[in-house]
């Protein structure tokens, strides 16, 4: 029982001390990218053919706009699309990123 009390007291002291920090909290800045394109084509949801799909592409698009990461994204079935690698997808299974929410901490 003594160990439990001492650990609890240590955790409580840590919480109190961390709550007194003089470092201001980081602010999350957000932006949205709607219907991104590469050379006039909707951006395919994969970086390369059937690899590194969805989140990697959303993150890439955010970094291109000066943001650190993607928070959310949506895709839609459409063709033709252009992959980040430069290839064109013109088949019924192609899909494009049509919305990306980006974030960065300041």
PDB file of C-alpha atoms in Angstrom:
ATOM      1  CA  UNK A   1       0.000   0.000   0.000  1.00  0.00           C
ATOM      2  CA  UNK A   2       2.847   2.403   0.693  1.00  0.00           C
ATOM      3  CA  UNK A   3       4.223   1.945  -2.839  1.00  0.00           C
ATOM      4  CA  UNK A   4       0.831   2.734  -4.337  1.00  0.00           C
ATOM      5  CA  UNK A   5       0.508   5.916  -2.301  1.00  0.00           C
ATOM      6  CA  UNK A   6       4.039   7.091  -3.160  1.00  0.00           C
ATOM      7  CA  UNK A   7       3.527   6.400  -6.874  1.00  0.00           C
ATOM      8  CA  UNK A   8       0.186   8.204  -6.817  1.00  0.00           C
ATOM      9  CA  UNK A   9       1.746  11.181  -5.047  1.00  0.00           C
ATOM     10  CA  UNK A  10       4.592  11.245  -7.605  1.00  0.00           C
ATOM     11  CA  UNK A  11       2.116  11.185 -10.504  1.00  0.00           C
ATOM     12  CA  UNK A  12       0.023  13.916  -8.862  1.00  0.00           C
ATOM     13  CA  UNK A  13       3.097  16.112  -8.344  1.00  0.00           C
ATOM     14  CA  UNK A  14       4.111  15.524 -11.982  1.00  0.00           C
ATOM     15  CA  UNK A  15       0.677  16.600 -13.184  1.00  0.00           C
ATOM     16  CA  UNK A  16       0.726  19.734 -11.041  1.00  0.00           C
ATOM     17  CA  UNK A  17       4.247  20.680 -12.166  1.00  0.00           C
ATOM     18  CA  UNK A  18       3.502  20.021 -15.845  1.00  0.00           C
ATOM     19  CA  UNK A  19       0.399  22.199 -15.563  1.00  0.00           C
ATOM     20  CA  UNK A  20       2.628  25.115 -14.512  1.00  0.00           C
ATOM     21  CA  UNK A  21       4.675  25.129 -17.705  1.00  0.00           C
ATOM     22  CA  UNK A  22       5.593  28.518 -19.137  1.00  0.00           C
ATOM     23  CA  UNK A  23       5.756  27.161 -22.705  1.00  0.00           C
ATOM     24  CA  UNK A  24       2.732  28.370 -24.658  1.00  0.00           C
ATOM     25  CA  UNK A  25       0.623  25.603 -26.199  1.00  0.00           C
ATOM     26  CA  UNK A  26       1.142  24.881 -29.878  1.00  0.00           C
ATOM     27  CA  UNK A  27      -1.595  26.067 -32.191  1.00  0.00           C
ATOM     28  CA  UNK A  28      -2.841  23.776 -34.946  1.00  0.00           C
ATOM     29  CA  UNK A  29      -3.247  25.632 -38.230  1.00  0.00           C
ATOM     30  CA  UNK A  30      -5.441  23.971 -40.845  1.00  0.00           C
ATOM     31  CA  UNK A  31      -6.179  24.399 -44.519  1.00  0.00           C
ATOM     32  CA  UNK A  32      -8.177  22.457 -47.089  1.00  0.00           C
ATOM     33  CA  UNK A  33      -7.248  21.399 -50.604  1.00  0.00           C
ATOM     34  CA  UNK A  34     -10.223  20.723 -52.857  1.00  0.00           C
ATOM     35  CA  UNK A  35      -9.952  18.783 -56.122  1.00  0.00           C
ATOM     36  CA  UNK A  36      -6.142  18.853 -56.431  1.00  0.00           C
ATOM     37  CA  UNK A  37      -4.685  18.295 -59.889  1.00  0.00           C
ATOM     38  CA  UNK A  38      -1.369  17.427 -61.534  1.00  0.00           C
ATOM     39  CA  UNK A  39      -1.032  18.788 -65.089  1.00  0.00           C
ATOM     40  CA  UNK A  40      -4.810  19.194 -65.242  1.00  0.00           C
ATOM     41  CA  UNK A  41      -5.562  15.617 -64.119  1.00  0.00           C
ATOM     42  CA  UNK A  42      -7.162  14.753 -60.774  1.00  0.00           C
ATOM     43  CA  UNK A  43      -4.459  13.441 -58.401  1.00  0.00           C
ATOM     44  CA  UNK A  44      -4.636   9.661 -58.153  1.00  0.00           C
ATOM     45  CA  UNK A  45      -4.987   8.263 -54.645  1.00  0.00           C
ATOM     46  CA  UNK A  46      -1.729   6.250 -55.023  1.00  0.00           C
ATOM     47  CA  UNK A  47       1.836   7.575 -55.200  1.00  0.00           C
ATOM     48  CA  UNK A  48       2.937   4.772 -57.539  1.00  0.00           C
ATOM     49  CA  UNK A  49       0.961   2.034 -59.260  1.00  0.00           C
ATOM     50  CA  UNK A  50      -1.225   0.463 -56.512  1.00  0.00           C
ATOM     51  CA  UNK A  51       1.296   1.362 -53.774  1.00  0.00           C
ATOM     52  CA  UNK A  52       1.491   4.026 -51.080  1.00  0.00           C
ATOM     53  CA  UNK A  53      -2.152   4.932 -51.449  1.00  0.00           C
ATOM     54  CA  UNK A  54      -4.424   7.442 -49.717  1.00  0.00           C
ATOM     55  CA  UNK A  55      -2.649   8.818 -46.608  1.00  0.00           C
ATOM     56  CA  UNK A  56       0.813   9.036 -48.261  1.00  0.00           C
ATOM     57  CA  UNK A  57      -0.694  11.023 -51.159  1.00  0.00           C
ATOM     58  CA  UNK A  58      -2.683  13.258 -48.811  1.00  0.00           C
ATOM     59  CA  UNK A  59       0.469  13.914 -46.754  1.00  0.00           C
ATOM     60  CA  UNK A  60       2.417  14.673 -49.941  1.00  0.00           C
ATOM     61  CA  UNK A  61      -0.188  17.198 -51.098  1.00  0.00           C
ATOM     62  CA  UNK A  62      -0.122  18.902 -47.700  1.00  0.00           C
ATOM     63  CA  UNK A  63       3.671  19.145 -47.706  1.00  0.00           C
ATOM     64  CA  UNK A  64       3.510  20.701 -51.182  1.00  0.00           C
ATOM     65  CA  UNK A  65       1.376  23.466 -49.650  1.00  0.00           C
ATOM     66  CA  UNK A  66       3.741  24.023 -46.706  1.00  0.00           C
ATOM     67  CA  UNK A  67       1.802  21.991 -44.148  1.00  0.00           C
ATOM     68  CA  UNK A  68       3.210  19.099 -42.129  1.00  0.00           C
ATOM     69  CA  UNK A  69       0.581  16.362 -42.405  1.00  0.00           C
ATOM     70  CA  UNK A  70      -2.911  15.446 -43.538  1.00  0.00           C
ATOM     71  CA  UNK A  71      -5.699  15.265 -41.001  1.00  0.00           C
ATOM     72  CA  UNK A  72      -8.455  13.898 -43.214  1.00  0.00           C
ATOM     73  CA  UNK A  73      -9.045  13.152 -46.876  1.00  0.00           C
ATOM     74  CA  UNK A  74     -11.676  11.766 -49.209  1.00  0.00           C
ATOM     75  CA  UNK A  75     -11.463  10.016 -52.548  1.00  0.00           C
ATOM     76  CA  UNK A  76     -13.808   9.530 -55.476  1.00  0.00           C
ATOM     77  CA  UNK A  77     -13.920   7.053 -58.333  1.00  0.00           C
ATOM     78  CA  UNK A  78     -12.931   8.896 -61.495  1.00  0.00           C
ATOM     79  CA  UNK A  79     -10.682   8.442 -64.492  1.00  0.00           C
ATOM     80  CA  UNK A  80      -8.333   9.421 -65.925  1.00  0.00           C
ATOM     81  CA  UNK A  81      -6.146  10.385 -62.948  1.00  0.00           C
ATOM     82  CA  UNK A  82      -2.445  11.147 -62.674  1.00  0.00           C
ATOM     83  CA  UNK A  83      -0.242   9.475 -60.086  1.00  0.00           C
ATOM     84  CA  UNK A  84       2.398  11.506 -58.258  1.00  0.00           C
ATOM     85  CA  UNK A  85       4.939   9.284 -60.044  1.00  0.00           C
ATOM     86  CA  UNK A  86       3.659  10.711 -63.358  1.00  0.00           C
ATOM     87  CA  UNK A  87       1.712   7.756 -64.762  1.00  0.00           C
ATOM     88  CA  UNK A  88      -1.873   8.103 -65.995  1.00  0.00           C
ATOM     89  CA  UNK A  89      -4.592   5.780 -64.697  1.00  0.00           C
ATOM     90  CA  UNK A  90      -7.476   5.500 -67.151  1.00  0.00           C
ATOM     91  CA  UNK A  91      -9.364   2.436 -65.964  1.00  0.00           C
ATOM     92  CA  UNK A  92     -12.636   1.836 -64.156  1.00  0.00           C
ATOM     93  CA  UNK A  93     -10.833   1.214 -60.838  1.00  0.00           C
ATOM     94  CA  UNK A  94      -8.990   4.573 -60.764  1.00  0.00           C
ATOM     95  CA  UNK A  95      -9.706   6.913 -57.871  1.00  0.00           C
ATOM     96  CA  UNK A  96      -8.613  10.436 -57.061  1.00  0.00           C
ATOM     97  CA  UNK A  97      -8.095  12.421 -53.885  1.00  0.00           C
ATOM     98  CA  UNK A  98     -10.821  15.058 -54.024  1.00  0.00           C
ATOM     99  CA  UNK A  99     -10.413  16.681 -50.588  1.00  0.00           C
ATOM    100  CA  UNK A 100      -7.536  16.954 -48.123  1.00  0.00           C
ATOM    101  CA  UNK A 101      -7.497  18.700 -44.756  1.00  0.00           C
ATOM    102  CA  UNK A 102      -3.931  19.655 -43.833  1.00  0.00           C
ATOM    103  CA  UNK A 103      -2.376  20.707 -40.560  1.00  0.00           C
ATOM    104  CA  UNK A 104       0.776  22.128 -39.012  1.00  0.00           C
ATOM    105  CA  UNK A 105       1.688  23.261 -35.533  1.00  0.00           C
ATOM    106  CA  UNK A 106       2.889  26.815 -34.922  1.00  0.00           C
TER     107      UNK A 106
END
